[in-house]
mmCIF file of C-alpha atoms in Angstrom:
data_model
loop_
_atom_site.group_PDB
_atom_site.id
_atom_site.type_symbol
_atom_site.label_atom_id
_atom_site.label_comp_id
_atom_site.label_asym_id
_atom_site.label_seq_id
_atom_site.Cartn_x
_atom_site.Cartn_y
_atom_site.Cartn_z
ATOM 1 C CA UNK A 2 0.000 0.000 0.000
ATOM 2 C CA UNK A 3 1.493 3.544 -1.071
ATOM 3 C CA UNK A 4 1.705 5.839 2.044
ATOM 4 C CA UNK A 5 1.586 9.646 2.313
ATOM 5 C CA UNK A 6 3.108 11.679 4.899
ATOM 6 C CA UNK A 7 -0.248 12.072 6.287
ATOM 7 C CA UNK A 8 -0.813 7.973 7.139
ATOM 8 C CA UNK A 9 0.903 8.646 10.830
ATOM 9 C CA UNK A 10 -2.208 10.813 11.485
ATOM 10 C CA UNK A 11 -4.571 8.532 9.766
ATOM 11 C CA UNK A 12 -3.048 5.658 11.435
ATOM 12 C CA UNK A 13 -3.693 7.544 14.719
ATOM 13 C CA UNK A 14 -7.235 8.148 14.057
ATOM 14 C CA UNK A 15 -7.718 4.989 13.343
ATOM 15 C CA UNK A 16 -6.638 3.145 16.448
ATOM 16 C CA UNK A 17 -8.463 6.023 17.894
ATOM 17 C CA UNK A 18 -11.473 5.040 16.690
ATOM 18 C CA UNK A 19 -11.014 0.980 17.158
ATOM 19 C CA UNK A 20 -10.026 1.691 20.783
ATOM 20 C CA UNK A 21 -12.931 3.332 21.385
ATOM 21 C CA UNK A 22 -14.728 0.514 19.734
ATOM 22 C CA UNK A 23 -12.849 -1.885 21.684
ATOM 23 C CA UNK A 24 -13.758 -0.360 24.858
ATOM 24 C CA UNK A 25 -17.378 -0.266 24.293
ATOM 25 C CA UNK A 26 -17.477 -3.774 23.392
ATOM 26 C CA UNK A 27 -14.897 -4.416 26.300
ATOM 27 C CA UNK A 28 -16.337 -5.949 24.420
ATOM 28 C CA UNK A 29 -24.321 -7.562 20.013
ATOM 29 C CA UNK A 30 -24.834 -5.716 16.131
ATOM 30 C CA UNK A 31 -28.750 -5.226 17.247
ATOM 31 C CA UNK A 32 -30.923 -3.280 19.676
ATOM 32 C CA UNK A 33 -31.704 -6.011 22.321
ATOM 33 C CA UNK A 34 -30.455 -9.521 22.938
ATOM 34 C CA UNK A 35 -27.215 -10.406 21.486
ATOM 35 C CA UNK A 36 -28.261 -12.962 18.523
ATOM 36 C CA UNK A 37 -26.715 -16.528 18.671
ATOM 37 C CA UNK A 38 -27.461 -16.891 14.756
ATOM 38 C CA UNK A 39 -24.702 -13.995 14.012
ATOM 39 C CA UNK A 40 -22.227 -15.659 16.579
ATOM 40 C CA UNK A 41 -19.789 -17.392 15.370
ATOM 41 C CA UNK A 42 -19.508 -21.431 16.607
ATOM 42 C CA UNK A 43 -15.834 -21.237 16.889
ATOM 43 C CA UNK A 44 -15.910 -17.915 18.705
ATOM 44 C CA UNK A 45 -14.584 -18.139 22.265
ATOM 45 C CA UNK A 46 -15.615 -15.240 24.078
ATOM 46 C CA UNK A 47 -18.061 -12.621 23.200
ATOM 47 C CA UNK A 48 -19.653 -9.203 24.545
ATOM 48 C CA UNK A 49 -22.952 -7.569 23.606
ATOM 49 C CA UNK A 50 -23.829 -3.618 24.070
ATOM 50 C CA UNK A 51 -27.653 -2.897 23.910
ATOM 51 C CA UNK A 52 -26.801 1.129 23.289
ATOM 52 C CA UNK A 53 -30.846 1.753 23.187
ATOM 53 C CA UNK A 54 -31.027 0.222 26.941
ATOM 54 C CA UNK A 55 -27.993 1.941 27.264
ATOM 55 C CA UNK A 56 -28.897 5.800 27.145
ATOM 56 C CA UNK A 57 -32.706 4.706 28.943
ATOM 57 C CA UNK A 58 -30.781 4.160 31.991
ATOM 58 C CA UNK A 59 -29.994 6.449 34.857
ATOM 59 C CA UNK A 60 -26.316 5.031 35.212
ATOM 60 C CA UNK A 61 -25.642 4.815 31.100
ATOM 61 C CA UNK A 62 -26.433 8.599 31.355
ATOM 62 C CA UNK A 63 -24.145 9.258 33.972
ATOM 63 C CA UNK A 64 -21.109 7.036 32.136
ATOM 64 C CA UNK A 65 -22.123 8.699 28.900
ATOM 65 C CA UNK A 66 -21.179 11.967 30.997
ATOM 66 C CA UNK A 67 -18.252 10.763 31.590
ATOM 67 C CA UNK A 68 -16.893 9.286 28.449
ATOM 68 C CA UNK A 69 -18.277 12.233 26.695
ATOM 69 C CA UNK A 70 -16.130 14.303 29.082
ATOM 70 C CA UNK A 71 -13.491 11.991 29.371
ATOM 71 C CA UNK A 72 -13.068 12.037 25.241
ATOM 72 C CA UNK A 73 -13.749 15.631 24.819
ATOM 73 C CA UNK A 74 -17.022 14.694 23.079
ATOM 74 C CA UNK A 75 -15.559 12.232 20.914
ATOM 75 C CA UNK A 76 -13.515 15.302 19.203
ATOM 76 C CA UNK A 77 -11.287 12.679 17.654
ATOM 77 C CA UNK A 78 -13.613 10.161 16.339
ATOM 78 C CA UNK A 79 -15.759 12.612 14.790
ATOM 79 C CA UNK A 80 -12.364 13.458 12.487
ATOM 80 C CA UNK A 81 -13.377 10.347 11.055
ATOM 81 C CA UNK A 82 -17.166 10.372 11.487
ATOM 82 C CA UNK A 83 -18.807 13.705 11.338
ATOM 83 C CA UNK A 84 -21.207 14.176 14.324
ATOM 84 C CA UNK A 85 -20.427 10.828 16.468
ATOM 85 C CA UNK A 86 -22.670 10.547 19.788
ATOM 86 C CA UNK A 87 -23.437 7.828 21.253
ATOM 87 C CA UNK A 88 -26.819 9.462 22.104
ATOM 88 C CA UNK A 89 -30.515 9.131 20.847
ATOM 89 C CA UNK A 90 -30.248 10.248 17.585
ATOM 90 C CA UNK A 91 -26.421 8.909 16.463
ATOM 91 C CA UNK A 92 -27.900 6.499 14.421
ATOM 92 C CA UNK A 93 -26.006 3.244 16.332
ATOM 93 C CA UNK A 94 -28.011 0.668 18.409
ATOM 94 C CA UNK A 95 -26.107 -2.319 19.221
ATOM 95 C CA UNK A 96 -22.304 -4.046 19.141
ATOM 96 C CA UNK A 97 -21.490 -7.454 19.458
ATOM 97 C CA UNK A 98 -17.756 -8.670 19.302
ATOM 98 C CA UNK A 99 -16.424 -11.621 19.353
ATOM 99 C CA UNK A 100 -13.016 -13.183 19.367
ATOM 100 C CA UNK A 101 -10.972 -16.625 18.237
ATOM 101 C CA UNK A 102 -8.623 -16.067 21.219
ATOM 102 C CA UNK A 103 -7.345 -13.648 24.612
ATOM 103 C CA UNK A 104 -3.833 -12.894 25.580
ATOM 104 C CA UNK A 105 -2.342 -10.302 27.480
ATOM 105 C CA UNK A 106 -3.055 -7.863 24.600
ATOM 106 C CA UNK A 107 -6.469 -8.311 24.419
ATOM 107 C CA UNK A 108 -8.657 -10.370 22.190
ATOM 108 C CA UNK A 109 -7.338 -11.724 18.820
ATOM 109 C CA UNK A 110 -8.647 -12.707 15.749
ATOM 110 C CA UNK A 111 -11.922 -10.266 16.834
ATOM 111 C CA UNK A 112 -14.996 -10.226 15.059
ATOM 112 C CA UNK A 113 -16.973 -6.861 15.612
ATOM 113 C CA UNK A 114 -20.819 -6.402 14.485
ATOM 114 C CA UNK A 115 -21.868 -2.808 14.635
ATOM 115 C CA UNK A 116 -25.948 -1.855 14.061
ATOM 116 C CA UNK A 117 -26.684 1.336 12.871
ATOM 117 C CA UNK A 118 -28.821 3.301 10.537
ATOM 118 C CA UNK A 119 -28.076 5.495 7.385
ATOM 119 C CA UNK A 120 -25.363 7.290 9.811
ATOM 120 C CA UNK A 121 -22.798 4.359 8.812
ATOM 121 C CA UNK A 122 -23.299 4.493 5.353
ATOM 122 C CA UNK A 123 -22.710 7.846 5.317
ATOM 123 C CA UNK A 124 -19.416 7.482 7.882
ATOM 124 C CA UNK A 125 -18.360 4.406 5.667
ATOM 125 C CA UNK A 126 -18.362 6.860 2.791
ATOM 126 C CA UNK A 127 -16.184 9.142 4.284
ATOM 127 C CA UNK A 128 -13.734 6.751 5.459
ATOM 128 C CA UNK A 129 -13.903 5.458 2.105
ATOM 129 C CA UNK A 130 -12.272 8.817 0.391
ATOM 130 C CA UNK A 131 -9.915 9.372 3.753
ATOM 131 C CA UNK A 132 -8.716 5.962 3.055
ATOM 132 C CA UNK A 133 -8.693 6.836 -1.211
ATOM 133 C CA UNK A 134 -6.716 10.488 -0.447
ATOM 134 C CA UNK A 135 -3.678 8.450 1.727
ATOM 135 C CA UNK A 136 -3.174 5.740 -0.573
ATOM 136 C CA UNK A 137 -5.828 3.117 0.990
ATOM 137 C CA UNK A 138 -7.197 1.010 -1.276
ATOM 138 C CA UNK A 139 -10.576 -1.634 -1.173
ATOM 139 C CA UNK A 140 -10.678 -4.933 -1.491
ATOM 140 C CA UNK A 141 -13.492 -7.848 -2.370
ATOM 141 C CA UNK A 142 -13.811 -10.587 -0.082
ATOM 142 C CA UNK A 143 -16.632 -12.853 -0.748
ATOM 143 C CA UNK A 144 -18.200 -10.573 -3.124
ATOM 144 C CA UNK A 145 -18.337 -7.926 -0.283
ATOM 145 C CA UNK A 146 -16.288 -4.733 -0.916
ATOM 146 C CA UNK A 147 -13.749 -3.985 1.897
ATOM 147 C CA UNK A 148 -12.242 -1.422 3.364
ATOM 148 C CA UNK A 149 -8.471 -1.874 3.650
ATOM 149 C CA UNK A 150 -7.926 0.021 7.203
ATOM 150 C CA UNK A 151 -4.655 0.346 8.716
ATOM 151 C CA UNK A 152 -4.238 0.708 12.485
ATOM 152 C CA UNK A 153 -0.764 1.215 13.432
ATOM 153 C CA UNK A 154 1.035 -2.520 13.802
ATOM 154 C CA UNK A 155 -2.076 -4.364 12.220
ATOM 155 C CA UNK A 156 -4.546 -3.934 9.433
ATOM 156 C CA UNK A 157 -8.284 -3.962 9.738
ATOM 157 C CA UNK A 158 -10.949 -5.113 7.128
ATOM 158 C CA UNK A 159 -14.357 -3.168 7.065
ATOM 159 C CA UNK A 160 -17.295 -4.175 5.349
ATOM 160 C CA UNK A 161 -20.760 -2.258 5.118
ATOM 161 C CA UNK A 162 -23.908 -4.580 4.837
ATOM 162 C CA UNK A 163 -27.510 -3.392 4.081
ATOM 163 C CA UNK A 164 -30.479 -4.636 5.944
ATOM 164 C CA UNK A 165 -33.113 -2.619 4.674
ATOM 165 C CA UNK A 166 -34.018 0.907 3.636
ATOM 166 C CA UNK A 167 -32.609 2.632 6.903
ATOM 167 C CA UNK A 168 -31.363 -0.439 8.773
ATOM 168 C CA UNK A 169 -27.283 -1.605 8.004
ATOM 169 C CA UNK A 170 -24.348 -3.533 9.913
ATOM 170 C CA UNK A 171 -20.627 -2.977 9.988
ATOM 171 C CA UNK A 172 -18.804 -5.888 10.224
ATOM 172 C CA UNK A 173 -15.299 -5.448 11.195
ATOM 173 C CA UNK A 174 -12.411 -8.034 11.214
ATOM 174 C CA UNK A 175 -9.324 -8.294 12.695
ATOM 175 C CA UNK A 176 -7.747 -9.660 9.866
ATOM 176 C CA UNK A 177 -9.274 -11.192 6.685
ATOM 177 C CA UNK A 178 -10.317 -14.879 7.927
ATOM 178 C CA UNK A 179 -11.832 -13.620 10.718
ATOM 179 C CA UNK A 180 -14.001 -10.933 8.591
ATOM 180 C CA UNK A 181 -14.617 -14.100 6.586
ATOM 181 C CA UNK A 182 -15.292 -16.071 9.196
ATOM 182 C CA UNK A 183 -18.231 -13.206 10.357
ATOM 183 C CA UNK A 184 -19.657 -12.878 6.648
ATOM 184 C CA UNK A 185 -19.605 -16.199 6.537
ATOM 185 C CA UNK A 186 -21.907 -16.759 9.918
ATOM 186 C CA UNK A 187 -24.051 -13.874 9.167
ATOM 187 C CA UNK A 188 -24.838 -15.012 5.037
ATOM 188 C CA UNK A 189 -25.130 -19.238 6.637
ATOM 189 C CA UNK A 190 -22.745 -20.640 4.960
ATOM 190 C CA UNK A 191 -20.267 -20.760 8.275
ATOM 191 C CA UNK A 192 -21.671 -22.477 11.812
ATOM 192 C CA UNK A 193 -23.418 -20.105 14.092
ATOM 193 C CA UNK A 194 -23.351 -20.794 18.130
ATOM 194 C CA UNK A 195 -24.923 -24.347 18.969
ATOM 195 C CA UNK A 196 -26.143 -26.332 22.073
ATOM 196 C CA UNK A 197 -25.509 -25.157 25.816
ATOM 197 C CA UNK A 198 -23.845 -21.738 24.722
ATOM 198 C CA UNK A 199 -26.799 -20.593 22.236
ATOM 199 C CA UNK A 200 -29.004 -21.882 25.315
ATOM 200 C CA UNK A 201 -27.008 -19.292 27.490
ATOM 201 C CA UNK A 202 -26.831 -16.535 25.536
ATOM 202 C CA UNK A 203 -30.819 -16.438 25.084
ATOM 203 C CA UNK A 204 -31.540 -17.178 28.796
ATOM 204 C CA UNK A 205 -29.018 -15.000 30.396
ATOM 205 C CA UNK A 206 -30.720 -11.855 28.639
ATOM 206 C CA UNK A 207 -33.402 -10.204 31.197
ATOM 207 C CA UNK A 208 -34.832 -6.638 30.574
ATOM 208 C CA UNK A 209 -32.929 -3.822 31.296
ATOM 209 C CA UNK A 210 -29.941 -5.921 30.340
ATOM 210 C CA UNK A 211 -27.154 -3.022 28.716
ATOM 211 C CA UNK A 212 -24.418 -5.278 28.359
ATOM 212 C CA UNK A 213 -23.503 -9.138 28.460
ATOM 213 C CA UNK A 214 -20.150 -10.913 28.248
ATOM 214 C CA UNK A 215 -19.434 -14.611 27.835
ATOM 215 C CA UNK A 216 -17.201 -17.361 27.055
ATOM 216 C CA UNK A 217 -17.258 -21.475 26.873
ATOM 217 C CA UNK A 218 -14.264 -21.851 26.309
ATOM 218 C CA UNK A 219 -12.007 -20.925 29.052
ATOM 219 C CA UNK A 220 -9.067 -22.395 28.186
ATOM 220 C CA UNK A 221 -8.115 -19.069 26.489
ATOM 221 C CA UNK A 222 -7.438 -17.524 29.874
ATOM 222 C CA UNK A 223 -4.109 -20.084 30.029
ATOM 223 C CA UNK A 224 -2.300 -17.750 27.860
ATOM 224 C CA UNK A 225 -2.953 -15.178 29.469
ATOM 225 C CA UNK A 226 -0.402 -14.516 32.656
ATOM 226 C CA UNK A 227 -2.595 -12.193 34.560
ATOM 227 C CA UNK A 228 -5.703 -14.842 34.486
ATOM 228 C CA UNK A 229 -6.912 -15.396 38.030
ATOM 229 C CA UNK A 230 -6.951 -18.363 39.851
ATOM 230 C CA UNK A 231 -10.857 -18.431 39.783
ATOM 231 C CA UNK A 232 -10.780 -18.189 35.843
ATOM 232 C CA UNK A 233 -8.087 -20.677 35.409
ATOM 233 C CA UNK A 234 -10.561 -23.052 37.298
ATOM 234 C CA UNK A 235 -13.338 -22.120 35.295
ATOM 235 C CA UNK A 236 -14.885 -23.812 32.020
ATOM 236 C CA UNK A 237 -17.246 -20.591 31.631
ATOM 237 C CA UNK A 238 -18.187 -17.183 32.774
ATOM 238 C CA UNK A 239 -21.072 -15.438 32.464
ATOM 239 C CA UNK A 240 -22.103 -12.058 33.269
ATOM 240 C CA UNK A 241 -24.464 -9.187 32.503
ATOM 241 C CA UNK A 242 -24.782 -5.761 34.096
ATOM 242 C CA UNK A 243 -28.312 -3.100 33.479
ATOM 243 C CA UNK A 244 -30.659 -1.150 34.769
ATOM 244 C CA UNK A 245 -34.549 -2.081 35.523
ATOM 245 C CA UNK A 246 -37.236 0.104 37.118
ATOM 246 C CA UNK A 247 -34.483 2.418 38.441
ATOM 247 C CA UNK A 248 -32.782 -0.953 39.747
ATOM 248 C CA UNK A 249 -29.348 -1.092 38.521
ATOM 249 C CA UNK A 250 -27.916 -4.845 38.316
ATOM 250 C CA UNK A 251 -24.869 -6.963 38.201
ATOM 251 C CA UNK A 252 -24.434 -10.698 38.342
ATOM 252 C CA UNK A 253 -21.607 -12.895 37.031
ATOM 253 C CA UNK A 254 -21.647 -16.761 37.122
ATOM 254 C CA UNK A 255 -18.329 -18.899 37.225
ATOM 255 C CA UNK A 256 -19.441 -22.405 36.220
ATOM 256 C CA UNK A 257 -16.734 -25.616 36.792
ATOM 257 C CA UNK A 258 -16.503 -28.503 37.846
ATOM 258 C CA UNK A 259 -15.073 -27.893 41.318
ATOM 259 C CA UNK A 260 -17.478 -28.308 43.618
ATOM 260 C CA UNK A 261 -14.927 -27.745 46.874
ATOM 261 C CA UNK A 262 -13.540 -24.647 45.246
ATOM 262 C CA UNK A 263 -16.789 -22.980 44.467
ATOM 263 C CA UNK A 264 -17.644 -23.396 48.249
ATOM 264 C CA UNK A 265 -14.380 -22.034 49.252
ATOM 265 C CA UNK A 266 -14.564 -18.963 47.387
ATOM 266 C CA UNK A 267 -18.305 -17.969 48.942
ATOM 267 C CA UNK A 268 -17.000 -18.685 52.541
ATOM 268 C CA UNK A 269 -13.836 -16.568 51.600
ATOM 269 C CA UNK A 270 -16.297 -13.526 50.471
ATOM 270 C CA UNK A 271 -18.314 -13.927 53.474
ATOM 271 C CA UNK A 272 -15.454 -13.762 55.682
ATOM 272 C CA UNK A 273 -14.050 -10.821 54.098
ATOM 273 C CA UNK A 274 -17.708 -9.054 54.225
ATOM 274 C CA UNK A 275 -17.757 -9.774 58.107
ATOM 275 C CA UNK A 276 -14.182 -8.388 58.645
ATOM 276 C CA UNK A 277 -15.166 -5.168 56.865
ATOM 277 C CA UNK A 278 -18.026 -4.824 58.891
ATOM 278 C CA UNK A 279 -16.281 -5.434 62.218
ATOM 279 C CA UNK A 280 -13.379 -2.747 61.068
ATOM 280 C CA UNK A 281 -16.113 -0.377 59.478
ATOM 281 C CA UNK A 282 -16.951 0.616 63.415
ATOM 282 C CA UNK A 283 -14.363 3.183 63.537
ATOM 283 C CA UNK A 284 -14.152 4.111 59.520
ATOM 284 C CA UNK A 285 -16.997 5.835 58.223
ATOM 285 C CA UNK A 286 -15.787 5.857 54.761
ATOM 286 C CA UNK A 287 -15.576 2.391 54.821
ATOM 287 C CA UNK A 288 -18.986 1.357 56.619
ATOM 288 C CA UNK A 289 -20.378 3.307 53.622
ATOM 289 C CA UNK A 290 -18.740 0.912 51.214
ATOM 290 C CA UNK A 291 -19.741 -1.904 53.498
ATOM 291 C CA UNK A 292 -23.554 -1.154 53.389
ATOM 292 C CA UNK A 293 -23.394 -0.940 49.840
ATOM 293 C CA UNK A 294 -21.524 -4.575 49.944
ATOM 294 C CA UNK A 295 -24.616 -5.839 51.683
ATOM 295 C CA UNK A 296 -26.601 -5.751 48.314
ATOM 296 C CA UNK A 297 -23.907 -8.334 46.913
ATOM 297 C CA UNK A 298 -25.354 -12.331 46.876
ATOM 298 C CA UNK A 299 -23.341 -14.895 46.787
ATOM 299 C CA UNK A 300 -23.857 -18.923 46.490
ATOM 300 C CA UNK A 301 -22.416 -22.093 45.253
ATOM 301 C CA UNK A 302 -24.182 -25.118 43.488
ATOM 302 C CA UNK A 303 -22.852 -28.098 41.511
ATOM 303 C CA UNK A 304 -19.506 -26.109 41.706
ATOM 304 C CA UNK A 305 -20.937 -23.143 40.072
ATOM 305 C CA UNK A 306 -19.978 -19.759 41.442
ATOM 306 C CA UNK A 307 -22.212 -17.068 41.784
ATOM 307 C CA UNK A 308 -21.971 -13.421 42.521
ATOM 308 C CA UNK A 309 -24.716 -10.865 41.837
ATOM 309 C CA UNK A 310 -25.362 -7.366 42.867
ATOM 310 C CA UNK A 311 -28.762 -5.202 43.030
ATOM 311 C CA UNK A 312 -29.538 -1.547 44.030
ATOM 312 C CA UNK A 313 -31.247 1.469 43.676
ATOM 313 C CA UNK A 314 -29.759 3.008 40.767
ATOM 314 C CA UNK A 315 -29.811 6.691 42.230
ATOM 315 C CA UNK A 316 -28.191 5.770 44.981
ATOM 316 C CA UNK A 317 -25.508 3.771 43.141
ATOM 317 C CA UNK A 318 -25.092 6.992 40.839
ATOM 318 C CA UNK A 319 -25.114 8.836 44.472
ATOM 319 C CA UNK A 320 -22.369 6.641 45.657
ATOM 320 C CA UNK A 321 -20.309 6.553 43.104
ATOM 321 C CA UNK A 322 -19.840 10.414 42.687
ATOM 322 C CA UNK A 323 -19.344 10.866 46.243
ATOM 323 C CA UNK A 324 -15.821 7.853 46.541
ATOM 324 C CA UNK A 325 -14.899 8.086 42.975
ATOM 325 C CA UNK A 326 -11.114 9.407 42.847
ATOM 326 C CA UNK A 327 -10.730 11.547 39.856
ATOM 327 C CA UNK A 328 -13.149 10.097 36.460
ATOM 328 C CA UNK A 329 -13.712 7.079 34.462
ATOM 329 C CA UNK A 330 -10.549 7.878 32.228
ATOM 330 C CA UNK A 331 -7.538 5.486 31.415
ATOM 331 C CA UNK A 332 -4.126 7.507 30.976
ATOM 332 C CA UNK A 333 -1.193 -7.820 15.913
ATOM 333 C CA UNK A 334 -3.174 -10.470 15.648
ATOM 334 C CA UNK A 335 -3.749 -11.213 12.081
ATOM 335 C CA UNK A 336 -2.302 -14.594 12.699
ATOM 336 C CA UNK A 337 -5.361 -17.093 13.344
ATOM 337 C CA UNK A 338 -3.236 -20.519 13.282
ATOM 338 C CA UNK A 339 -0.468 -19.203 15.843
ATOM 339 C CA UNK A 340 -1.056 -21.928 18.311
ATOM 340 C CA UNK A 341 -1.898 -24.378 15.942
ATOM 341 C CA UNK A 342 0.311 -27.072 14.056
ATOM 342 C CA UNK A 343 -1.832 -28.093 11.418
ATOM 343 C CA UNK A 344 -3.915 -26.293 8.671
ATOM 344 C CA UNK A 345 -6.805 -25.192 11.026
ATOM 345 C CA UNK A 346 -7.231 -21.410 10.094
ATOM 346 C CA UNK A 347 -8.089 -20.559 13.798
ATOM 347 C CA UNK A 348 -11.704 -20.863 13.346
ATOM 348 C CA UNK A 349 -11.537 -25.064 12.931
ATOM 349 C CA UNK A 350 -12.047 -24.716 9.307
ATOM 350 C CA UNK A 351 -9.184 -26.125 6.983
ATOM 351 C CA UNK A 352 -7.279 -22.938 5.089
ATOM 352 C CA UNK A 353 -8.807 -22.240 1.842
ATOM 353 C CA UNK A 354 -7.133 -20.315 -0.830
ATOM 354 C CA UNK A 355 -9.735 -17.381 -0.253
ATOM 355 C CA UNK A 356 -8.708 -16.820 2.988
ATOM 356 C CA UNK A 357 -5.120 -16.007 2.697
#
């Protein structure tokens, strides 16, 4: 590809943009429940962002605030796509991402689904002649045209698909088998989610629900040197975090198969709860922390883990404003066969010609 002196800045904007992605997603493409039919079978771990439930909840209000502050109003972002919000009328509704792999830099061989309405056609366009002016270029893969977009040590692929007269889907890749890969779930012709995990992902939805993360396959967590002890024990996690009739909730759900473990970790928590309340006589900072520890449930069953959290959502927002120190704000992976010997592209399909 033929660079210009202005592909530093470019480059810039762009991981810009796909950090900010990144951290929304955090890790579904719809308004809603993620959907286990645009999920890929191989995936293994995904995230869902309902942005609709999103800004009709008391706390997504207040952490639009602050990422809106935090980002100075998404002043870089809107470089690349004129009027950005993540508000009511921004024209985006959902992201779902999903991933072939996790290692200490964060998800590889990503998948990233992003809902919308005319807004990304039009931001598509203009990307399109940024890209054109610095010496991008687009591609077709699967008789889909691509955008070729660079971000810094890796390269992107971006696709825009139509759903209907105002309704259309970015589908982003991490490198081009995995944006084949998620054409190839969404158009059929690849395995979506199946059994126990497609169960999950529809049950595990409730109302309210702004965002849900997953995975079944914990194994991933090995490679990654940070992983707890409780995930490395783990065969799946579960969790989901909203907002219902000015409730705001959290729960997260460590299922394994050690029974003895799972026990030890609630009678660890409740231990810990009823040494913070004996030292929260003297501390008044921290008895305010305790009582809002007191909404927190915990239980074991069958060596699953529990942990789930409810409260009024004012008061949460109340609570949060009041301890937080300082704001929300936070001062290459193309290869899907890495780990693998044989011709598996990452995804358990054999290499094809198309995908290299």
């Amino acid at each position: 590809m033929t660079r210009t002196a202005n592909t530093t800045q470019m480059n810039g904007r762009m991981m810009a943009w796909g950090a900010g992605a990144v951290v929304l997603v955090a890790g579904g493409a719809m308004a809603g429940p993620p959907s286990a039919d645009q999920i890929s079978e191989r995936a293994k771990v995904m995230v869902h962002i309902d942005l609709d439930a999103l800004n009709s909840s008391a706390m997504g209000d207040m952490l639009l605030d602050q990422i809106e502050a935090d980002s100075n109003n998404f002043e870089e972002i809107q470089q690349l796509f004129p009027g950005f919000t993540l508000r009511p009328g921004g024209g985006l509704h959902g992201i779902t991402a999903y991933a072939g792999g996790i290692d200490n830099d964060g998800p590889t061989n990503m998948v990233v689904l992003v809902r919308g309405d005319k807004h990304l056609k039009g931001w598509e366009e203009n990307l399109a002649q940024m890209l054109s002016e610095n010496g991008g270029e687009s591609v077709d893969i699967d008789g889909h045209p691509t955008l070729v977009v660079p971000m810094d040590d890796e390269t992107g692929y971006l696709t825009l698909l139509k759903n209907g007269a105002d309704d259309f889907t970015w589908v982003f890749g991490q490198s081009v088998t995995s944006l084949t890969e998620g054409l190839g779930v969404l158009a059929g012709d690849r395995q979506a989610v199946q059994g126990d995990t497609r169960a999950r992902i529809d049950r595990k939805w409730r109302e309210g629900t702004v965002a849900m993360f997953g995975t079944a396959r914990l194994e991933i967590f090995d490679q990654m040197e940070e992983a707890s002890a409780i995930l490395k024990l783990a065969n799946q996690v579960w969790g989901s975090i909203g907002e219902t009739d000015g409730r705001f909730f959290a729960e997260v759900i460590v299922h394994s198969e050690e029974a003895k473990k799972a026990n030890q970790l609630v009678a660890v928590f409740n231990g810990a709860v009823g040494l913070g309340s004996i030292l929260a006589q003297d501390n008044e900072e921290l008895a305010a922390v305790m009582e809002m520890v007191q909404s927190v449930k915990v239980w074991a069953k069958d060596g699953n883990f529990s942990i789930s959290f409810e409260h009024d959502a004012e008061g949460m927002i109340e609570f949060i404003q009041e301890h937080a120190e300082g704001s929300f704000s936070h001062d290459d992976g193309d290869d899907w066969d890495e780990a693998d010997d044989g011709d598996d592209d990452g995804w358990g399909h054999e290499d094809d010609d198309d995908d290299d």
